[in-house]
JSON list of C-alpha atoms and ligand atoms in Angstrom, two decimals:
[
{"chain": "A", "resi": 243, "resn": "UNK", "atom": "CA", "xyz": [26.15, -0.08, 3.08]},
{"chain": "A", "resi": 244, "resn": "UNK", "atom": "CA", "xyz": [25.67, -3.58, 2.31]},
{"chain": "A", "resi": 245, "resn": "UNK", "atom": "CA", "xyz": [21.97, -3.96, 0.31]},
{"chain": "A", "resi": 246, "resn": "UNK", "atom": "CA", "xyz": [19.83, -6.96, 0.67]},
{"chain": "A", "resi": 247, "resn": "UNK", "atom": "CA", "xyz": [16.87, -7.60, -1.97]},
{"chain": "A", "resi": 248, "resn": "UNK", "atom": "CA", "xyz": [14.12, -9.33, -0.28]},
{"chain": "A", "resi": 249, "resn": "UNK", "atom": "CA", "xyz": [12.03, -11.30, -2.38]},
{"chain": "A", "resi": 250, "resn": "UNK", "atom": "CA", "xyz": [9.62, -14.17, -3.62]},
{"chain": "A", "resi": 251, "resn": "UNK", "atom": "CA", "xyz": [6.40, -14.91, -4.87]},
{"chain": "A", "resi": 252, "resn": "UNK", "atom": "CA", "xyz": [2.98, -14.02, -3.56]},
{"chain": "A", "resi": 253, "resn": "UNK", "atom": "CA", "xyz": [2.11, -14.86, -0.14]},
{"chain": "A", "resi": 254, "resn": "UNK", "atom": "CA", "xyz": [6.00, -16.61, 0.22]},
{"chain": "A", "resi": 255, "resn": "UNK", "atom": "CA", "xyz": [6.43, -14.82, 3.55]},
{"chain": "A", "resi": 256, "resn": "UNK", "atom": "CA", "xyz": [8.32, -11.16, 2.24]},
{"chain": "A", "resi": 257, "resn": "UNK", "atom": "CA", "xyz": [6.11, -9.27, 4.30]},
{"chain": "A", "resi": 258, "resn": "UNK", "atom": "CA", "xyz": [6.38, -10.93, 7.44]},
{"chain": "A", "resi": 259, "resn": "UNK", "atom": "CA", "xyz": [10.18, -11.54, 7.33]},
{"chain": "A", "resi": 260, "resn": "UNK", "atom": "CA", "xyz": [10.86, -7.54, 6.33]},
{"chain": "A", "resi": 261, "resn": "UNK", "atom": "CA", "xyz": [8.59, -7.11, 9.46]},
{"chain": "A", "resi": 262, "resn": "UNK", "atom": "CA", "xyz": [11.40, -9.41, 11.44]},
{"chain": "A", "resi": 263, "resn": "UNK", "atom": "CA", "xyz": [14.19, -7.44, 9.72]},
{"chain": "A", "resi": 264, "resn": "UNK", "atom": "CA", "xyz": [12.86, -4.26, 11.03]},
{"chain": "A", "resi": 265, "resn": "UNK", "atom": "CA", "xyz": [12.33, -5.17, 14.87]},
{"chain": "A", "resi": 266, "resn": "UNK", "atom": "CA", "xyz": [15.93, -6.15, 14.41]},
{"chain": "A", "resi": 267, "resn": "UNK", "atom": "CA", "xyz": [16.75, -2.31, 13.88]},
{"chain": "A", "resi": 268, "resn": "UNK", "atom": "CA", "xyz": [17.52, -2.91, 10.03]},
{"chain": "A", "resi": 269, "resn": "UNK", "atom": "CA", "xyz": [16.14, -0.17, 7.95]},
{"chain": "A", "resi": 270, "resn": "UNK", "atom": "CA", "xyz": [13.62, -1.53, 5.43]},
{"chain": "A", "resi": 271, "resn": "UNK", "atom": "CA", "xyz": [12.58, -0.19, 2.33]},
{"chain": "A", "resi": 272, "resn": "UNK", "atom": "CA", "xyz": [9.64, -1.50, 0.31]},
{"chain": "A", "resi": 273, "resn": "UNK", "atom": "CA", "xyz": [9.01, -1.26, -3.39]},
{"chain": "A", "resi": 274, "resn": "UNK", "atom": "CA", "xyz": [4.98, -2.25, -3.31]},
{"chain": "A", "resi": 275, "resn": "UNK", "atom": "CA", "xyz": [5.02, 0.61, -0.72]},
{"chain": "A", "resi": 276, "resn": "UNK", "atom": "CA", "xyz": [6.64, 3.27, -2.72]},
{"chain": "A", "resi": 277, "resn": "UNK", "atom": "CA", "xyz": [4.13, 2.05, -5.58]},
{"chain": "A", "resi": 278, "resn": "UNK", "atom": "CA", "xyz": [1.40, 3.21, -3.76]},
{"chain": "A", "resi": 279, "resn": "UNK", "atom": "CA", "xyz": [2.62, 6.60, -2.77]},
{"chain": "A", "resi": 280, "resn": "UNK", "atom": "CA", "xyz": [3.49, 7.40, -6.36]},
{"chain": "A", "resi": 281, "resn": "UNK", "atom": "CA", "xyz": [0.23, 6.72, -7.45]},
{"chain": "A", "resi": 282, "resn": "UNK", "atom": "CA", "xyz": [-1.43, 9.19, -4.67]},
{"chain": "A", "resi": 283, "resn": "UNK", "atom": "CA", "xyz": [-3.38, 12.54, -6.07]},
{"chain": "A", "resi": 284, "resn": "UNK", "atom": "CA", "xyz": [-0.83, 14.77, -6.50]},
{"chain": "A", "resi": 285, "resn": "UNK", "atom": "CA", "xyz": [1.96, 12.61, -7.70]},
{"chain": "A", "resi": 286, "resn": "UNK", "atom": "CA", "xyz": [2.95, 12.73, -11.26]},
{"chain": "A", "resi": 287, "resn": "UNK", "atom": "CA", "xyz": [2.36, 9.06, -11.85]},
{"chain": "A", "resi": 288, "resn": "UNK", "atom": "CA", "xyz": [-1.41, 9.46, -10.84]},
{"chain": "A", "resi": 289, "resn": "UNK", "atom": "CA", "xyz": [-1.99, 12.22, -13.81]},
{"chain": "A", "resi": 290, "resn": "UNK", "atom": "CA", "xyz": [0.30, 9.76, -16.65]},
{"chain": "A", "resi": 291, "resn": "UNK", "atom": "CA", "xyz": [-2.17, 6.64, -15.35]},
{"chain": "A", "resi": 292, "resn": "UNK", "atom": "CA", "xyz": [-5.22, 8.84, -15.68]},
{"chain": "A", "resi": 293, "resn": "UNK", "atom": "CA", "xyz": [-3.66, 10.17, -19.11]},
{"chain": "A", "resi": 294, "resn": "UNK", "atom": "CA", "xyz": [-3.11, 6.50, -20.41]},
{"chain": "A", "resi": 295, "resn": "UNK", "atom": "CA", "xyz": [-5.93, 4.87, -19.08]},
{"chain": "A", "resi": 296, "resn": "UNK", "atom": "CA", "xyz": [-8.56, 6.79, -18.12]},
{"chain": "A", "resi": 297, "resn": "UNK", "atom": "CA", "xyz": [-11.03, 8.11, -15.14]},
{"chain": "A", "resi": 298, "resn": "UNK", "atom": "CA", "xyz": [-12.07, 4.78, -14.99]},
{"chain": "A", "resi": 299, "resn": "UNK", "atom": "CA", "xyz": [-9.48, 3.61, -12.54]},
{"chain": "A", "resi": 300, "resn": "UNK", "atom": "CA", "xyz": [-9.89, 6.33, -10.23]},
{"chain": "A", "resi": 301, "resn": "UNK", "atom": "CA", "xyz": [-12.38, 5.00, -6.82]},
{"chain": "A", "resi": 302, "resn": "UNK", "atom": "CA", "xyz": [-14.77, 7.20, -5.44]},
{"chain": "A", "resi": 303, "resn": "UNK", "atom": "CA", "xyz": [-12.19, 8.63, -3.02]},
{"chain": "A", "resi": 304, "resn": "UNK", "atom": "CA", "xyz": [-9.90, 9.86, -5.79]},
{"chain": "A", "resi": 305, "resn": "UNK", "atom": "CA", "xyz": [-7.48, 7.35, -5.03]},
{"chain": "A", "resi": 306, "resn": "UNK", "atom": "CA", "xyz": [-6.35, 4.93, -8.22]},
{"chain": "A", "resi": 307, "resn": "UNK", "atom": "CA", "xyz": [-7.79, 1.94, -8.20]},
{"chain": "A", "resi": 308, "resn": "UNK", "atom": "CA", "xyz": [-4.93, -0.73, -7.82]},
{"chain": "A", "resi": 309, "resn": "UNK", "atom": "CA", "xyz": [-6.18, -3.74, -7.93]},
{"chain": "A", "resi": 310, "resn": "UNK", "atom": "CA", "xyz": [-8.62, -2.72, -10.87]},
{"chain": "A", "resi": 311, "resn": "UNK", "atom": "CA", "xyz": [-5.44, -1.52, -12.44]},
{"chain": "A", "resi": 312, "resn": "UNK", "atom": "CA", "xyz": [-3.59, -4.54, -12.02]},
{"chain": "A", "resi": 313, "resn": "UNK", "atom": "CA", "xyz": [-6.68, -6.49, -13.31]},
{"chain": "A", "resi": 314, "resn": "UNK", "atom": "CA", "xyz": [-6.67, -4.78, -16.67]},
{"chain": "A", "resi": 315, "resn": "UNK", "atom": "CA", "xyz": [-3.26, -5.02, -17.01]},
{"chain": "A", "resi": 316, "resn": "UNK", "atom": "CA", "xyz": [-2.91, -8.35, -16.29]},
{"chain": "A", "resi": 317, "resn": "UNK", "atom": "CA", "xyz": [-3.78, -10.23, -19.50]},
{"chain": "A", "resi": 318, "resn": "UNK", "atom": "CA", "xyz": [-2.64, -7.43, -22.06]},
{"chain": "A", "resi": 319, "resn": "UNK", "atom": "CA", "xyz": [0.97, -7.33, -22.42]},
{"chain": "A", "resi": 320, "resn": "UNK", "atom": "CA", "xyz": [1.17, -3.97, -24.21]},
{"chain": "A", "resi": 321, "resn": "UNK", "atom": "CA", "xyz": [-0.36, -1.98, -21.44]},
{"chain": "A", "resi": 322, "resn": "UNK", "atom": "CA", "xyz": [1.08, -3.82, -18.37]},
{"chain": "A", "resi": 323, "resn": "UNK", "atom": "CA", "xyz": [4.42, -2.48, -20.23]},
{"chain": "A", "resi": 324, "resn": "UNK", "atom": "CA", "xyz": [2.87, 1.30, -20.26]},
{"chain": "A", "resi": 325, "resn": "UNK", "atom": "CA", "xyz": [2.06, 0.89, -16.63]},
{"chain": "A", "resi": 326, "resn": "UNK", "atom": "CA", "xyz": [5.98, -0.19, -15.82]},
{"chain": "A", "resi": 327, "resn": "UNK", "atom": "CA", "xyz": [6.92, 2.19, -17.48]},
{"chain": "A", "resi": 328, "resn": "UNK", "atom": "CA", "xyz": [5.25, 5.01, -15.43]},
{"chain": "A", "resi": 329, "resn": "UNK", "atom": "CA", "xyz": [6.19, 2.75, -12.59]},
{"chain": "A", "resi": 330, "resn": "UNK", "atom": "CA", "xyz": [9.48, 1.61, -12.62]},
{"chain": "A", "resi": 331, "resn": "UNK", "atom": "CA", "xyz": [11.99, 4.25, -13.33]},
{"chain": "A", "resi": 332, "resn": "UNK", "atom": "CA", "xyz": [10.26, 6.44, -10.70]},
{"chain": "A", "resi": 333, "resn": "UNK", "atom": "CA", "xyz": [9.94, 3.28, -7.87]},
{"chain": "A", "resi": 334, "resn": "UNK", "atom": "CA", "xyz": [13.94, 3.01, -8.93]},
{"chain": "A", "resi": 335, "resn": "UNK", "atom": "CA", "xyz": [14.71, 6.62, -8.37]},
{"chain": "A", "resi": 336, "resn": "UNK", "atom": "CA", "xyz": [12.51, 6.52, -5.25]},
{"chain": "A", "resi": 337, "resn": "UNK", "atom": "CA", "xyz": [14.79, 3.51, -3.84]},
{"chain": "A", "resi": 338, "resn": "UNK", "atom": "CA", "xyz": [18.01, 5.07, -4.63]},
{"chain": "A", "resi": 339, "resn": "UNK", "atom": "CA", "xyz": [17.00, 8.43, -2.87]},
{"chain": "A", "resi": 340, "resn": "UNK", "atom": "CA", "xyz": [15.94, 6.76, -0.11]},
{"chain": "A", "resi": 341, "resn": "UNK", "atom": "CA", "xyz": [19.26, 4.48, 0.22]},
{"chain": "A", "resi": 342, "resn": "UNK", "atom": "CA", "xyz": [21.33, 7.63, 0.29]},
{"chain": "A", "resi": 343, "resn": "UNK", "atom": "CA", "xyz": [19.65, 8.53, 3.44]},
{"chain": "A", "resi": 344, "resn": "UNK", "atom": "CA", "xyz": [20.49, 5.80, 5.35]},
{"chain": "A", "resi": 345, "resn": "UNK", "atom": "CA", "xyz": [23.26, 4.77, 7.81]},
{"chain": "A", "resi": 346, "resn": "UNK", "atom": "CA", "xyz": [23.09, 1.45, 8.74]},
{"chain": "A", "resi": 347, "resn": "UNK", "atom": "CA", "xyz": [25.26, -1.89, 8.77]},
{"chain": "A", "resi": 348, "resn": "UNK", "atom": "CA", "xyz": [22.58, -3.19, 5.89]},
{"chain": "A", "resi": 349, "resn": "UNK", "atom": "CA", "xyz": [19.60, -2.36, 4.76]},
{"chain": "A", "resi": 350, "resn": "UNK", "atom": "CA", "xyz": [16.73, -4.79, 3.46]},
{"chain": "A", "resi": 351, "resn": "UNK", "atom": "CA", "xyz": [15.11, -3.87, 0.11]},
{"chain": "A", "resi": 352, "resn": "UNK", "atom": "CA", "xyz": [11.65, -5.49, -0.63]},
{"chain": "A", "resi": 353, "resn": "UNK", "atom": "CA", "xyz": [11.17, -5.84, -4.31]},
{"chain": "A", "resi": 354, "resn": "UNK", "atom": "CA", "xyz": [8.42, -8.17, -4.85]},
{"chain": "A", "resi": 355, "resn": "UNK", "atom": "CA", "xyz": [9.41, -8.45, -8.88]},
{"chain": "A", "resi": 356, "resn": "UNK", "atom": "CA", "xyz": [13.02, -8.52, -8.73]},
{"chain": "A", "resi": 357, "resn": "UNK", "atom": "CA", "xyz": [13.79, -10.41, -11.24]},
{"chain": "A", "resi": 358, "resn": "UNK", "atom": "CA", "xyz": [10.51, -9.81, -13.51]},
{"chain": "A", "resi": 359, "resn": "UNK", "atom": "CA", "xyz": [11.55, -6.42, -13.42]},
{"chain": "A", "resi": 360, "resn": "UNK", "atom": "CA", "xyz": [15.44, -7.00, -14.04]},
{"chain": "A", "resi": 361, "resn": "UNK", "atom": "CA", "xyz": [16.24, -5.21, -10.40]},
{"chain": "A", "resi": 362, "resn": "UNK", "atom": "CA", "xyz": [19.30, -6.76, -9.53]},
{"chain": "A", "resi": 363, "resn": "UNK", "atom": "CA", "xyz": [21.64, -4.17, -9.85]},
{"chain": "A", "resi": 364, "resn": "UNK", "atom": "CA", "xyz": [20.05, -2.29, -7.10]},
{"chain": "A", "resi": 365, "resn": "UNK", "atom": "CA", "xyz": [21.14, -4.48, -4.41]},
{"chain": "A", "resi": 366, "resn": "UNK", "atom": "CA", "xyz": [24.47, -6.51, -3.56]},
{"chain": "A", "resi": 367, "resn": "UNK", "atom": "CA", "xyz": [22.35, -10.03, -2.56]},
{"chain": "A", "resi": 368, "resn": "UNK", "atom": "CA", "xyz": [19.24, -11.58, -2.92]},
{"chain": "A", "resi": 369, "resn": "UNK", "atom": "CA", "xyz": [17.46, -12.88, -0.69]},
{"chain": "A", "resi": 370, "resn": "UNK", "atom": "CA", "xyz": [15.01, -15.24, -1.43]},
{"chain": "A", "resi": 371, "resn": "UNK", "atom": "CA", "xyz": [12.08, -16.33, 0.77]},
{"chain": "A", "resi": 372, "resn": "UNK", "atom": "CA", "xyz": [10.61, -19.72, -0.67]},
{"chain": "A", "resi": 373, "resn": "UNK", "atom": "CA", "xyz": [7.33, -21.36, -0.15]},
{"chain": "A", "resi": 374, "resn": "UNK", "atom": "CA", "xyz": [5.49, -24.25, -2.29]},
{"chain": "A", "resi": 375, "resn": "UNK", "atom": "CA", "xyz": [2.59, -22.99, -4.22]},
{"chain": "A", "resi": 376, "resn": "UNK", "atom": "CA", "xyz": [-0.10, -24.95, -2.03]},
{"chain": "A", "resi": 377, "resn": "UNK", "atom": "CA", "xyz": [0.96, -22.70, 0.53]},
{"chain": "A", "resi": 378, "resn": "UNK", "atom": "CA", "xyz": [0.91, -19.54, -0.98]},
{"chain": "A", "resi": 379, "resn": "UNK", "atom": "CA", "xyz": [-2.76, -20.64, -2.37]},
{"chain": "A", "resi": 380, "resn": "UNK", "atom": "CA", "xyz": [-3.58, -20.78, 1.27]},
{"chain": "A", "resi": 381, "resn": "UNK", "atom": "CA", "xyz": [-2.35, -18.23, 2.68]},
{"chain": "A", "resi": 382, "resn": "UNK", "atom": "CA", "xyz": [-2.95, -15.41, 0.15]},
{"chain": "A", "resi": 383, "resn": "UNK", "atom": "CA", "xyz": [-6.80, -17.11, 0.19]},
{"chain": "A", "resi": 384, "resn": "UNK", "atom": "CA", "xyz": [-6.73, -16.64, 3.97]},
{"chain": "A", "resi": 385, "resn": "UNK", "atom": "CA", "xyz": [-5.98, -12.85, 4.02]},
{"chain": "A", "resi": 386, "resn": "UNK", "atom": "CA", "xyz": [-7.81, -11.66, 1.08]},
{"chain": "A", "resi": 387, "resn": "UNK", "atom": "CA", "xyz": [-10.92, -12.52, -1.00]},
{"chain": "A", "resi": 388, "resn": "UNK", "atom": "CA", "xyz": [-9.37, -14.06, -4.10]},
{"chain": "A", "resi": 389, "resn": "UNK", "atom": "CA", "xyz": [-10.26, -17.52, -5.32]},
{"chain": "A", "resi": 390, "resn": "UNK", "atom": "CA", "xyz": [-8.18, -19.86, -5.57]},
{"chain": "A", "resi": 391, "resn": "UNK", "atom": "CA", "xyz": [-7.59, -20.11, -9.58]},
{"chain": "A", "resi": 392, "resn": "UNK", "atom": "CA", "xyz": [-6.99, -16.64, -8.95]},
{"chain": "A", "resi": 393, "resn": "UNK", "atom": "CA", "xyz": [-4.20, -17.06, -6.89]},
{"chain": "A", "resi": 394, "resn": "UNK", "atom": "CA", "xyz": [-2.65, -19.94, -9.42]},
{"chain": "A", "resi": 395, "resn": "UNK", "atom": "CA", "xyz": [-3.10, -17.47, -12.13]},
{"chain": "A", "resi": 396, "resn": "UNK", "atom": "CA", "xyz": [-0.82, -14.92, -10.30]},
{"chain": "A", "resi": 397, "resn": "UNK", "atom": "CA", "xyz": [1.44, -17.35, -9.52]},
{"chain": "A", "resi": 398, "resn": "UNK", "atom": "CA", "xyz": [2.13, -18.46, -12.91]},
{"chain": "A", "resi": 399, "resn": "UNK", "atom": "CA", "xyz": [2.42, -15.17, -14.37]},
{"chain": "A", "resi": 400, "resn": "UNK", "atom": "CA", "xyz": [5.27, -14.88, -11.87]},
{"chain": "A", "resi": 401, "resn": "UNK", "atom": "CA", "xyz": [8.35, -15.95, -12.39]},
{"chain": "A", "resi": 402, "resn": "UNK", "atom": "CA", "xyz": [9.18, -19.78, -11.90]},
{"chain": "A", "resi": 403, "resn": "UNK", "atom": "CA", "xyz": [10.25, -20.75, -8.24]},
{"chain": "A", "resi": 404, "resn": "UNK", "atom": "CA", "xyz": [12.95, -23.03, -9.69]},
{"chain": "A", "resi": 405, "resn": "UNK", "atom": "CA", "xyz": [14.34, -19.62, -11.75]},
{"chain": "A", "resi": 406, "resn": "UNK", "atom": "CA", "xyz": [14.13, -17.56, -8.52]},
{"chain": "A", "resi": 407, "resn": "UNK", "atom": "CA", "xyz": [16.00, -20.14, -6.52]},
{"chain": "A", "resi": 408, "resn": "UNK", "atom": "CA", "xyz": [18.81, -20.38, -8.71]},
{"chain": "A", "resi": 409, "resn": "UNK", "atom": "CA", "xyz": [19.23, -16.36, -8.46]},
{"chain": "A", "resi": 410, "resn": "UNK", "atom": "CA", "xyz": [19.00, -16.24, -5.01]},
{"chain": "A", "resi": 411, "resn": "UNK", "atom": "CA", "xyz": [22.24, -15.96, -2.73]},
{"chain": "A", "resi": 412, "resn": "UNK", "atom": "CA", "xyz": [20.49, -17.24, 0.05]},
{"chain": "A", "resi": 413, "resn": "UNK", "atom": "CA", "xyz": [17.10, -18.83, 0.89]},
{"chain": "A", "resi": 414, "resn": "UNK", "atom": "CA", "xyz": [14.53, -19.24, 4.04]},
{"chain": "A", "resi": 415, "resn": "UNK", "atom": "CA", "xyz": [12.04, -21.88, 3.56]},
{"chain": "A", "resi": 416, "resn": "UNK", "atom": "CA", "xyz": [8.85, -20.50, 4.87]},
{"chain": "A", "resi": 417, "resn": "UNK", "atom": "CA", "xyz": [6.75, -23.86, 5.18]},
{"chain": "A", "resi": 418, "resn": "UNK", "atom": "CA", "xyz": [6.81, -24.19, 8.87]},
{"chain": "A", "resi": 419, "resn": "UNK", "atom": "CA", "xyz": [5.55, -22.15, 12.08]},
{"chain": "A", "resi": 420, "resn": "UNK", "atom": "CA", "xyz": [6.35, -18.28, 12.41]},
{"chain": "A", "resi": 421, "resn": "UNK", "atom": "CA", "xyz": [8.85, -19.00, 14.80]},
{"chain": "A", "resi": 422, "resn": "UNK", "atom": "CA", "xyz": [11.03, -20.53, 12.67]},
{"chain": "A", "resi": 423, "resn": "UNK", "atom": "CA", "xyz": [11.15, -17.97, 10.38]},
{"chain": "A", "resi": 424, "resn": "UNK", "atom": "CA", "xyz": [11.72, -15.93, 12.87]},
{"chain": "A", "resi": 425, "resn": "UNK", "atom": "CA", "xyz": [14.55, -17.90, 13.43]},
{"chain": "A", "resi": 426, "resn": "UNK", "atom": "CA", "xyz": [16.11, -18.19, 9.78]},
{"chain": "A", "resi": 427, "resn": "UNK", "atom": "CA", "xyz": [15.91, -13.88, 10.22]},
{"chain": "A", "resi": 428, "resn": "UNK", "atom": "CA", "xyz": [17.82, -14.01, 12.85]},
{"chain": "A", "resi": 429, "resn": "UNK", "atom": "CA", "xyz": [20.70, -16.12, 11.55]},
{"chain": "A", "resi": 430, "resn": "UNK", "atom": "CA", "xyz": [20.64, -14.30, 8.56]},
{"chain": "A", "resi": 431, "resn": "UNK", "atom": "CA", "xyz": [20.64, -10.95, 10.29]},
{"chain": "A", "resi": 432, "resn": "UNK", "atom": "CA", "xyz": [24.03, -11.95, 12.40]},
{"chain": "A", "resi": 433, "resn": "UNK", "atom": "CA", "xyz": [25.57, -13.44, 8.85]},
{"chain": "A", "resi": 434, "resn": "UNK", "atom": "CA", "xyz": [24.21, -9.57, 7.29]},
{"chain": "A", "resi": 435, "resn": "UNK", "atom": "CA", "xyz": [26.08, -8.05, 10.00]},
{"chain": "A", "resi": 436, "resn": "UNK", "atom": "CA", "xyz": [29.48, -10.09, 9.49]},
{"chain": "A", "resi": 437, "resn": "UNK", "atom": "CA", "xyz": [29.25, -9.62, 5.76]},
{"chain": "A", "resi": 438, "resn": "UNK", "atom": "CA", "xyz": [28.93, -5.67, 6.67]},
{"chain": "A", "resi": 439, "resn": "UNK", "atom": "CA", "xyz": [31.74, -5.57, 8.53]},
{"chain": "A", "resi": 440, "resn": "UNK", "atom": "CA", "xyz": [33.58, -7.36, 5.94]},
{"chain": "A", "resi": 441, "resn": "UNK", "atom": "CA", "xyz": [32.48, -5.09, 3.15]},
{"chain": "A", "resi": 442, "resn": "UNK", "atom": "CA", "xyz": [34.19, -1.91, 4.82]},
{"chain": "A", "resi": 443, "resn": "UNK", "atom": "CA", "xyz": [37.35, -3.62, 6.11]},
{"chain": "A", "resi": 444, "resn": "UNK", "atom": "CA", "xyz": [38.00, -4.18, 2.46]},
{"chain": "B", "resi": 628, "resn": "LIG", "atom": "P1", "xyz": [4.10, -11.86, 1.02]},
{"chain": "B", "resi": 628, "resn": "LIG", "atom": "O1", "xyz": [4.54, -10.53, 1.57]},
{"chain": "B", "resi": 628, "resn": "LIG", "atom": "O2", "xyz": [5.23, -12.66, 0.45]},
{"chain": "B", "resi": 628, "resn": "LIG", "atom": "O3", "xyz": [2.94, -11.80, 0.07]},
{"chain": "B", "resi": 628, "resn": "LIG", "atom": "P2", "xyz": [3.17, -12.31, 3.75]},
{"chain": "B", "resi": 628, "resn": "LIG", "atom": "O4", "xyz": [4.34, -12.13, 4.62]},
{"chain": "B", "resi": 628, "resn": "LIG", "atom": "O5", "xyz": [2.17, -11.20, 3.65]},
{"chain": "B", "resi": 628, "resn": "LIG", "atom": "O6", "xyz": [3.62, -12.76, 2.25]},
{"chain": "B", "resi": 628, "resn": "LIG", "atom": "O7", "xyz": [2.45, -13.66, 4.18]},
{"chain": "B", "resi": 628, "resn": "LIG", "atom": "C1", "xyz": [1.20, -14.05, 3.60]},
{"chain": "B", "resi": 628, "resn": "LIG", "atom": "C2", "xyz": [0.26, -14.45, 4.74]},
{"chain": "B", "resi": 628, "resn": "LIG", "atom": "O8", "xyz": [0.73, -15.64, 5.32]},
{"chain": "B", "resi": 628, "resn": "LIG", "atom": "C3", "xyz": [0.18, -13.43, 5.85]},
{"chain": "B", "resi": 628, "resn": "LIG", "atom": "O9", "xyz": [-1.14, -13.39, 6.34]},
{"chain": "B", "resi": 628, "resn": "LIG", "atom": "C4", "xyz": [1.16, -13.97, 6.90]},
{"chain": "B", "resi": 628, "resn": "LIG", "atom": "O10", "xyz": [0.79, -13.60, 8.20]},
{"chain": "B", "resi": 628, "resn": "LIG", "atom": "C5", "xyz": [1.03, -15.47, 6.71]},
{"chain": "B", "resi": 628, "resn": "LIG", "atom": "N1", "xyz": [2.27, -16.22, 6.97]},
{"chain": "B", "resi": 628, "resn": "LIG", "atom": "C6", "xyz": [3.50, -15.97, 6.48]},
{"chain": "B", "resi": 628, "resn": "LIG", "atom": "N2", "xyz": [4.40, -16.89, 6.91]},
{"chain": "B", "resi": 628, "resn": "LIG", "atom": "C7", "xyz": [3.73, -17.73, 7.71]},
{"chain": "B", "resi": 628, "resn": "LIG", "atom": "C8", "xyz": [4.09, -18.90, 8.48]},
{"chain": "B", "resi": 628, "resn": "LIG", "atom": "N3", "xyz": [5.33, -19.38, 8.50]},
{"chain": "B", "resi": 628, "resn": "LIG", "atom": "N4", "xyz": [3.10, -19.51, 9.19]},
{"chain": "B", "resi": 628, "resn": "LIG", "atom": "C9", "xyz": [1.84, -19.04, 9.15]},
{"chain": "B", "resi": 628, "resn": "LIG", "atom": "N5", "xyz": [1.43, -17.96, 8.47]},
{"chain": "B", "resi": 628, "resn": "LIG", "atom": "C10", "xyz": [2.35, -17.31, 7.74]}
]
């Protein structure tokens, strides 16, 4: 099965072109997703978090506290490292189980930080979806309560757009309406299928 890696920085457009993937029928699976779930109670990344860094970052609900999480680790290098590695093998693991399940043409693999997180092995292309900082500003400010400097600090702490762009195999400029995305999906989902087809002729 042919494996796309969706990708891109904050508020690029990921999100809404997966969406566009999956009314095509293409299975999607979603790293930020599988995140979550292996944080849950229960899970054996919720008792290492709690372990490493404390009670604190558990809400009133029991659930960990994400975005408090990712707050603390932002500036300290050292213990955003800790936190991947609870994360990352486990989100990797998670992906590859869930890949051997599927039967499907091509599959589309959301993973936010890619390339932060040297990911590229797990998928055969990359697919890049590209916006121009101004515009991720505004539209991360629009659906969530972040300032704007806020925003700009996440970006930066991402990696460069130029860098991504030169990784990707293929791009969709998000800067216009919806529709056109929808559009750029849609070509790229016929050119997924081709390249499918391709793949086990050979
Ligand atoms: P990401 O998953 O990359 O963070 P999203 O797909 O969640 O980005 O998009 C961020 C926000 O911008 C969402 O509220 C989404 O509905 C909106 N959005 C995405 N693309 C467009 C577009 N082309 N026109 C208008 N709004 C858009």
């Amino acid at each position: 099965m042919l494996r796309i890696g969706l990708t891109g920085g904050i508020g690029s457009g990921k999100s809404s072109a997966a969406a566009m993937f999956a009314r095509r029928g293409v299975p999607v699976i979603d790293a930020d997703e599988i995140a979550k779930q292996l944080v849950a109670p229960g899970q054996p990344a919720y008792e290492r978090i709690i372990q490493r860094f404390g009670k604190e970052f558990v809400d009133a609900d029991g659930f960990i506290d994400r975005g408090r999480l990712r707050r603390h680790v932002f500036d300290d290098p050292a213990s955003r490292r800790e936190l991947e590695a609870i994360l990352h093998p486990r989100v990797r693991q998670q992906i590859q189980r869930q890949l051997r399940a599927l039967r499907a043409p091509y599959c589309v693999i959301v993973i936010p930080l890619i390339f932060e997180a040297n990911q590229q092995d797990l998928v055969d292309r990359i697919l890049v979806i590209d916006a121009a900082e101004d515009t991720q500003v505004q539209r991360v400010a629009a659906r969530s309560s972040l300032a704007d400097d806020e925003i700009r600090k996440i970006i930066a702490a991402q990696i460069g757009r130029n860098v991504r762009l030169r990784q990707a195999h293929d791009v969709i400029t998000n800067e216009g309406e919806l529709e056109q995305l929808e559009e750029r999906v849609d070509a790229f989902h016929t050119r997924y299928l081709d390249l499918a087809r391709e793949q086990r002729e050979q």
